[in-house]
Amino acid sequence: MTSLRSITVNVDYNDIKERITYFLQNYKSNEQLDEYDMDMDDQAIYNDPSKGKYMNILQKVADRKQSTILIELDDIDTFENTRSDIVDIILENTHRYLEIFSSCIDAIIPEATIDINYKDDVLDVILNQRRLRNEARLQEAGTDAENDMFPPQLTRRYSLYFKPPKNKFRPSPISLAVRDVRGAHLGKLITVRGIVTRVSDVKPALAVNAYTCDKCGSEVFQEVKSRQFTPITQCPSETCRKNETKGQLFMATRASKFLPFQDVKIQEMADQVPIGHIPRTLTIHLTGEVVRAVSPGDVVDIAGIFLPMPYTGFKALRAGLLTDTYLEAQHVYQHKKQYDAMERNAEMTFKIEELRRKGNVYDKLAKSIAPEIYGHDDVKKALLLLLIGGVTKETGDGMKIRGDINVCLMGDPGVAKSQLLKYISKVAPRGVYTTGRGSSGVGLTAAVMRDPVTDEMVLEGGALVLADNGICCIDEFDKMDDTDRTAIHEVMEQQTISISKAGINTTLNARTSILAAANPLYGRYNPRISPVENINLPAALLSRFDILFLILDTPERDLDERLASHVAYVHMHSKHPEMDFEPLDPNMIREYISRAREKRPVVPKEVSDYIVGAYVQMRQQQKRDEGSKRQFSHTSPRTLLAVLRMAQALARLRFDDKVIFGDVDEALRLLEASKASLYDKSVDAEQLDSTSASKIYKIIRDLANSDGERFISRWPMQTIRDRVLGKGFTDDQLQECIAEYSALGVWQIYRNGTRLAFINADASDEEIIGEPDSDVEMDE
């Protein structure tokens, strides 16, 4: 048996510590600490420009205002104005340099500016009392109190993390796939991309164990640096050694230090898996303040230290010399943040204000949804409202009225339903895509499984639970079994999932919007039978959809030619054809929707009366259609709620706090447009007249009929202009419509173009309340 010579590594740790300390004390950044949650006194203490960025952070840590220190490795490169060798060393031996940085911080952390009080943590009180005792011992007896000091891990009231570098001095960092992580990466700081599949509960992990001696009363601390440790049984204090009493130690939980710990599993993305292989998984350990940073279904880049983990217990006997591996997380980057987690910045705020200033936001946002797909303008508008959603209401007695909008796309094969679903699932911050045949009732709601760690029966959330506060896209909705389809009835209205399985009785939240796509009975729509028979879905399910689009594929020369040209252009250039504006990217759409969802618009009394009148008319229309084959769907009180939700979403889109008549008109128009392709053009030419002039005329005519009891024939042009422009039309389109219908003798303009009057109206018709004009003659 031969022994190898030890090799001395030429690393001057003292020099590295000096450089790190100098960096922490002197690095100044243009971006100081966030000021939104500070008062003026706090800004003077924690955002002092004369101090460095990290010294301000350390002052907050000392005062218990912050518990996380994130060392951005970019700052070290920027501070040294080159590709720093310290960063290279940190990337190669990250775990060692976490301890070095911590020791440097311990040496320079400032004194707290806030006194200890009874509200503070138990450990803070114990540390303060021990320091006072040590000082008293030193003054009275001159004894050495070094042996009575605390372990560093106990006194560090912060969590230290490294953020990987990404700057001009280095090549762009590469996010590795799980299968690309090799043994050469052990101990290094790497970034892995994947989708989160499993997240455990947050549990306390022991970092420092505290004991109390029953003989001398001394407190003894033991650092725990591995998954297993052997507790100390005999007191090692100087008093017990002198007296030879061998005092017994008892664990003191209150003085021990625990860190939050969470076990996460990520899986490779679908595009990272080679042909014929199955996705691989990697275990991630989240410790400290990074816990709860991810949820199942999130697409994340996790930077961490790749480390081995020996098996313990019976697993070690079976595994032999094999070890498991894991990633100790340092930084988590979410590819799609939740609406409420999006960070505000001046650049995005300017872009949103510029978009609103140019006007026509509704049409631009709708056309920016899947611009590669031709047409379907009204469908895209409905999907935009689904992304924004209405306002969820909760009454005083606890009853909830959902605000999420459910949409069903029913249509012939080849009308791009699945592509729209795929796009929406990618745009939404939390989107889950599934198919009818590939989903069971348990897979959609929740399954009872045995936890591999604790061996307990636990609930594993399905697609609807993963899509909580998001959108669940279900393709091939008509192919689902009836027993599985009934599982989503409760989700679509109550937005909960009630479980009573294996002794587990609970209710899970599923606050999700459902976007479903389905084919009619026998695959294609059959015009010889009624729409209800073609749809072939139970009425209880149909009534839960706020809007059901029936999209038919009917031959039409001009439309087919434009569609074919569009598809050919996309195939040739791999992008959408030129439009009259630059479509917004998904990030911009998410940012705009994030701002819009902050509004909680209310419905004024006059708008409420208008909605009631419209609902009564819809019920009467349904009664007339019952005898014919034109009945599309049942109009129920849920239809009234659907109109309210869509109107609120339109008000949110305008960043308004009140719903106006135009919002209700657009919601009703979308309900009509959802079945427009059903009717024959020869029968209902008026309903299918899609020119802008006809649409604007209908808006003005509905405005004149809005009173319900009488036709108001005279209107101020400013009121008409506000209503028409609020519907997304331009001023030029309004002037073109007014000129066209003036030539037809429908109305005329007087008072120098400030008022409009319908011709041949009843002499008893009244003018809307405004300036009196009885003494003014109309301009012929």
CSV table of C-alpha atoms in Angstrom, one decimal, residues 151-399:
chain,number,residue,atom,x,y,z
A,151,PRO,CA,-20.1,29.1,16.3
A,152,PRO,CA,-20.1,31.4,13.3
A,153,GLN,CA,-23.1,29.7,11.8
A,154,LEU,CA,-25.2,30.6,14.8
A,155,THR,CA,-24.3,34.3,14.8
A,156,ARG,CA,-25.0,34.7,11.0
A,157,ARG,CA,-28.5,36.0,10.8
A,158,TYR,CA,-28.5,36.0,7.0
A,159,SER,CA,-28.5,33.7,4.0
A,160,LEU,CA,-25.7,34.3,1.5
A,161,TYR,CA,-26.1,33.5,-2.2
A,162,PHE,CA,-24.2,34.0,-5.4
A,163,LYS,CA,-25.8,35.2,-8.6
A,164,PRO,CA,-24.0,33.9,-11.8
A,165,PRO,CA,-22.2,36.5,-13.9
A,166,LYS,CA,-23.5,37.8,-17.2
A,167,ASN,CA,-21.5,40.8,-18.5
A,168,LYS,CA,-19.3,42.1,-21.3
A,169,PHE,CA,-16.2,40.5,-19.9
A,170,ARG,CA,-17.5,36.9,-20.2
A,171,PRO,CA,-19.3,34.8,-22.8
A,172,SER,CA,-23.0,34.4,-22.4
A,173,PRO,CA,-23.8,31.8,-19.7
A,174,ILE,CA,-25.3,28.6,-21.0
A,175,SER,CA,-28.2,26.9,-19.2
A,176,LEU,CA,-27.5,23.2,-19.2
A,177,ALA,CA,-30.0,20.5,-19.8
A,178,VAL,CA,-30.2,17.9,-17.0
A,179,ARG,CA,-28.6,15.2,-19.1
A,180,ASP,CA,-25.7,17.6,-19.9
A,181,VAL,CA,-24.6,17.8,-16.2
A,182,ARG,CA,-21.4,15.8,-15.8
A,183,GLY,CA,-19.1,14.7,-13.1
A,184,ALA,CA,-16.7,17.5,-14.1
A,185,HIS,CA,-19.3,20.0,-12.8
A,186,LEU,CA,-19.1,18.7,-9.2
A,187,GLY,CA,-18.4,21.6,-6.8
A,188,LYS,CA,-19.0,24.2,-9.5
A,189,LEU,CA,-21.6,26.9,-9.9
A,190,ILE,CA,-23.8,25.8,-12.9
A,191,THR,CA,-27.2,26.8,-14.3
A,192,VAL,CA,-29.7,24.1,-15.2
A,193,ARG,CA,-33.0,24.7,-17.1
A,194,GLY,CA,-36.0,22.6,-16.6
A,195,ILE,CA,-39.7,22.5,-15.7
A,196,VAL,CA,-40.6,22.0,-12.0
A,197,THR,CA,-42.5,18.7,-11.5
A,198,ARG,CA,-42.5,18.2,-7.8
A,199,VAL,CA,-42.2,20.6,-4.8
A,200,SER,CA,-42.1,19.3,-1.2
A,201,ASP,CA,-43.4,21.1,1.9
A,202,VAL,CA,-41.0,23.5,3.6
A,203,LYS,CA,-39.5,21.9,6.6
A,204,PRO,CA,-37.0,23.0,9.2
A,205,ALA,CA,-33.4,21.7,8.7
A,206,LEU,CA,-31.1,21.8,11.7
A,207,ALA,CA,-28.1,24.0,11.2
A,208,VAL,CA,-26.8,24.5,14.8
A,209,ASN,CA,-27.9,22.2,17.7
A,210,ALA,CA,-27.9,23.8,21.2
A,211,TYR,CA,-27.5,21.8,24.5
A,212,THR,CA,-27.8,22.7,28.1
A,213,CYS,CA,-25.7,21.0,30.8
A,214,ASP,CA,-27.7,19.7,33.9
A,215,LYS,CA,-24.6,20.2,36.2
A,216,CYS,CA,-23.0,23.5,35.3
A,217,GLY,CA,-25.8,25.1,33.3
A,218,SER,CA,-23.4,25.8,30.3
A,219,GLU,CA,-24.8,26.2,26.8
A,220,VAL,CA,-23.0,24.1,24.2
A,221,PHE,CA,-23.5,24.5,20.5
A,222,GLN,CA,-22.8,21.9,17.7
A,223,GLU,CA,-22.7,22.8,14.0
A,224,VAL,CA,-24.4,20.3,11.7
A,225,LYS,CA,-22.9,20.2,8.3
A,226,SER,CA,-24.2,16.9,6.9
A,227,ARG,CA,-27.5,15.1,6.6
A,228,GLN,CA,-26.6,13.0,9.7
A,229,PHE,CA,-24.9,13.9,13.0
A,230,THR,CA,-24.1,12.3,16.3
A,231,PRO,CA,-25.5,14.3,19.3
A,232,ILE,CA,-23.0,15.3,22.1
A,233,THR,CA,-23.8,13.5,25.3
A,234,GLN,CA,-21.1,14.8,27.8
A,235,CYS,CA,-20.6,18.4,28.7
A,236,PRO,CA,-17.2,19.7,27.3
A,237,SER,CA,-17.2,22.9,29.4
A,238,GLU,CA,-14.2,23.9,31.6
A,239,THR,CA,-16.4,23.8,34.8
A,240,CYS,CA,-17.4,20.1,34.3
A,241,ARG,CA,-13.8,19.2,33.4
A,242,LYS,CA,-12.4,20.7,36.5
A,243,ASN,CA,-15.0,19.2,38.8
A,244,GLU,CA,-15.0,15.9,36.8
A,245,THR,CA,-18.8,15.8,37.0
A,246,LYS,CA,-19.5,14.6,33.4
A,247,GLY,CA,-22.7,16.6,33.2
A,248,GLN,CA,-25.4,15.3,30.9
A,249,LEU,CA,-26.5,17.5,28.0
A,250,PHE,CA,-30.1,18.1,27.0
A,251,MET,CA,-31.2,19.6,23.7
A,252,ALA,CA,-32.5,23.2,23.9
A,253,THR,CA,-34.7,23.7,20.9
A,254,ARG,CA,-35.3,27.4,21.4
A,255,ALA,CA,-31.6,28.2,21.2
A,256,SER,CA,-31.0,26.0,18.2
A,257,LYS,CA,-30.9,27.3,14.7
A,258,PHE,CA,-33.1,25.9,11.9
A,259,LEU,CA,-33.1,26.8,8.3
A,260,PRO,CA,-36.1,26.4,5.9
A,261,PHE,CA,-35.5,23.5,3.6
A,262,GLN,CA,-37.4,22.4,0.5
A,263,ASP,CA,-36.8,19.5,-1.9
A,264,VAL,CA,-37.6,20.2,-5.6
A,265,LYS,CA,-37.4,18.0,-8.7
A,266,ILE,CA,-37.0,19.5,-12.1
A,267,GLN,CA,-37.4,17.7,-15.4
A,268,GLU,CA,-35.9,18.3,-18.8
A,269,MET,CA,-37.8,20.4,-21.3
A,270,ALA,CA,-39.4,18.6,-24.2
A,271,ASP,CA,-37.1,20.2,-26.7
A,272,GLN,CA,-34.0,19.0,-24.7
A,273,VAL,CA,-34.9,15.3,-24.9
A,274,PRO,CA,-33.2,13.3,-27.7
A,275,ILE,CA,-35.3,11.1,-30.0
A,276,GLY,CA,-36.3,7.9,-28.3
A,277,HIS,CA,-35.3,8.9,-24.8
A,278,ILE,CA,-37.4,9.8,-21.8
A,279,PRO,CA,-36.9,13.1,-19.8
A,280,ARG,CA,-34.4,13.0,-16.9
A,281,THR,CA,-34.9,14.6,-13.5
A,282,LEU,CA,-32.6,16.4,-11.1
A,283,THR,CA,-33.0,17.0,-7.3
A,284,ILE,CA,-32.7,20.6,-6.2
A,285,HIS,CA,-32.3,21.6,-2.5
A,286,LEU,CA,-33.6,25.1,-1.6
A,287,THR,CA,-32.3,26.4,1.7
A,288,GLY,CA,-33.0,29.6,3.5
A,289,GLU,CA,-34.7,32.5,1.8
A,290,VAL,CA,-35.0,30.9,-1.7
A,291,VAL,CA,-37.6,28.4,-0.5
A,292,ARG,CA,-41.1,28.8,-2.0
A,293,ALA,CA,-39.5,30.4,-5.1
A,294,VAL,CA,-40.9,27.9,-7.5
A,295,SER,CA,-44.2,26.0,-8.0
A,296,PRO,CA,-45.0,22.9,-10.0
A,297,GLY,CA,-45.3,23.7,-13.7
A,298,ASP,CA,-42.8,26.7,-13.6
A,299,VAL,CA,-40.1,26.9,-16.3
A,300,VAL,CA,-37.0,28.0,-14.5
A,301,ASP,CA,-33.3,28.4,-14.7
A,302,ILE,CA,-31.7,27.4,-11.4
A,303,ALA,CA,-28.1,28.4,-10.6
A,304,GLY,CA,-26.6,26.2,-7.9
A,305,ILE,CA,-23.7,24.1,-6.7
A,306,PHE,CA,-23.6,20.6,-8.1
A,307,LEU,CA,-22.7,18.3,-5.2
A,308,PRO,CA,-22.7,14.5,-4.4
A,309,MET,CA,-24.9,13.1,-1.6
A,310,PRO,CA,-24.0,9.7,-0.2
A,311,TYR,CA,-26.9,7.3,0.5
A,312,THR,CA,-27.7,6.6,4.1
A,313,GLY,CA,-29.4,3.8,6.0
A,314,PHE,CA,-30.6,0.8,4.1
A,315,LYS,CA,-30.2,2.6,0.8
A,316,ALA,CA,-26.5,2.7,1.4
A,317,LEU,CA,-26.4,-1.1,1.8
A,318,ARG,CA,-28.1,-1.5,-1.5
A,319,ALA,CA,-26.2,1.2,-3.4
A,320,GLY,CA,-22.7,0.2,-2.3
A,321,LEU,CA,-20.2,2.8,-3.6
A,322,LEU,CA,-22.8,4.7,-5.6
A,323,THR,CA,-23.9,8.2,-4.5
A,324,ASP,CA,-26.8,10.5,-5.5
A,325,THR,CA,-26.3,14.0,-6.7
A,326,TYR,CA,-28.2,17.3,-6.1
A,327,LEU,CA,-28.0,21.0,-6.9
A,328,GLU,CA,-27.8,23.4,-3.9
A,329,ALA,CA,-29.7,26.3,-5.3
A,330,GLN,CA,-28.2,29.8,-5.2
A,331,HIS,CA,-30.4,31.8,-7.6
A,332,VAL,CA,-33.7,31.1,-9.3
A,333,TYR,CA,-34.8,32.8,-12.6
A,334,GLN,CA,-38.5,32.5,-13.6
A,335,HIS,CA,-39.0,32.5,-17.4
A,336,LYS,CA,-42.6,33.6,-17.0
A,337,LYS,CA,-43.4,35.5,-13.8
A,338,GLN,CA,-46.9,35.7,-12.3
A,339,TYR,CA,-48.7,39.0,-12.9
A,340,ASP,CA,-48.3,40.2,-9.3
A,341,ALA,CA,-44.6,39.3,-9.3
A,342,MET,CA,-43.6,41.3,-12.3
A,343,GLU,CA,-41.2,44.1,-11.6
A,344,ARG,CA,-42.0,47.6,-12.7
A,345,ASN,CA,-39.4,49.5,-14.8
A,346,ALA,CA,-39.4,52.9,-16.4
A,347,GLU,CA,-38.8,51.5,-19.9
A,348,MET,CA,-41.8,49.2,-19.9
A,349,THR,CA,-44.0,51.9,-18.3
A,350,PHE,CA,-43.0,54.3,-21.1
A,351,LYS,CA,-43.9,51.6,-23.8
A,352,ILE,CA,-47.3,51.0,-22.2
A,353,GLU,CA,-48.1,54.7,-22.1
A,354,GLU,CA,-46.9,55.2,-25.7
A,355,LEU,CA,-49.2,52.3,-26.7
A,356,ARG,CA,-52.2,53.9,-24.9
A,357,ARG,CA,-51.4,57.3,-26.4
A,358,LYS,CA,-51.5,56.0,-30.0
A,359,GLY,CA,-55.0,54.5,-29.3
A,360,ASN,CA,-56.8,51.4,-30.7
A,361,VAL,CA,-55.2,49.3,-27.9
A,362,TYR,CA,-58.0,46.7,-28.0
A,363,ASP,CA,-57.4,45.8,-31.7
A,364,LYS,CA,-53.6,45.9,-31.4
A,365,LEU,CA,-53.5,43.6,-28.5
A,366,ALA,CA,-56.0,41.2,-30.1
A,367,LYS,CA,-54.1,41.1,-33.4
A,368,SER,CA,-50.8,40.5,-31.6
A,369,ILE,CA,-52.2,37.2,-30.3
A,370,ALA,CA,-50.8,34.5,-32.7
A,371,PRO,CA,-50.3,36.9,-35.6
A,372,GLU,CA,-49.1,34.0,-37.8
A,373,ILE,CA,-52.8,32.7,-37.7
A,374,TYR,CA,-54.9,34.4,-40.3
A,375,GLY,CA,-58.2,36.0,-39.4
A,376,HIS,CA,-60.3,35.0,-36.3
A,377,ASP,CA,-60.2,38.6,-35.1
A,378,ASP,CA,-63.2,38.2,-32.8
A,379,VAL,CA,-61.9,34.9,-31.4
A,380,LYS,CA,-58.6,36.6,-30.6
A,381,LYS,CA,-60.5,39.4,-28.9
A,382,ALA,CA,-62.3,36.9,-26.7
A,383,LEU,CA,-59.0,35.2,-25.9
A,384,LEU,CA,-57.6,38.6,-24.9
A,385,LEU,CA,-60.5,39.1,-22.5
A,386,LEU,CA,-59.8,35.6,-21.1
A,387,LEU,CA,-56.2,36.6,-20.4
A,388,ILE,CA,-57.4,39.7,-18.6
A,389,GLY,CA,-60.4,38.3,-16.8
A,390,GLY,CA,-63.1,39.9,-14.8
A,391,VAL,CA,-63.3,40.8,-11.1
A,392,THR,CA,-63.8,38.0,-8.6
A,393,LYS,CA,-66.4,39.1,-6.1
A,394,GLU,CA,-66.9,37.8,-2.5
A,395,THR,CA,-70.1,38.6,-0.6
A,396,GLY,CA,-70.3,39.3,3.1
A,397,ASP,CA,-71.5,35.8,3.8
A,398,GLY,CA,-68.6,34.2,2.0
A,399,MET,CA,-70.2,33.4,-1.3
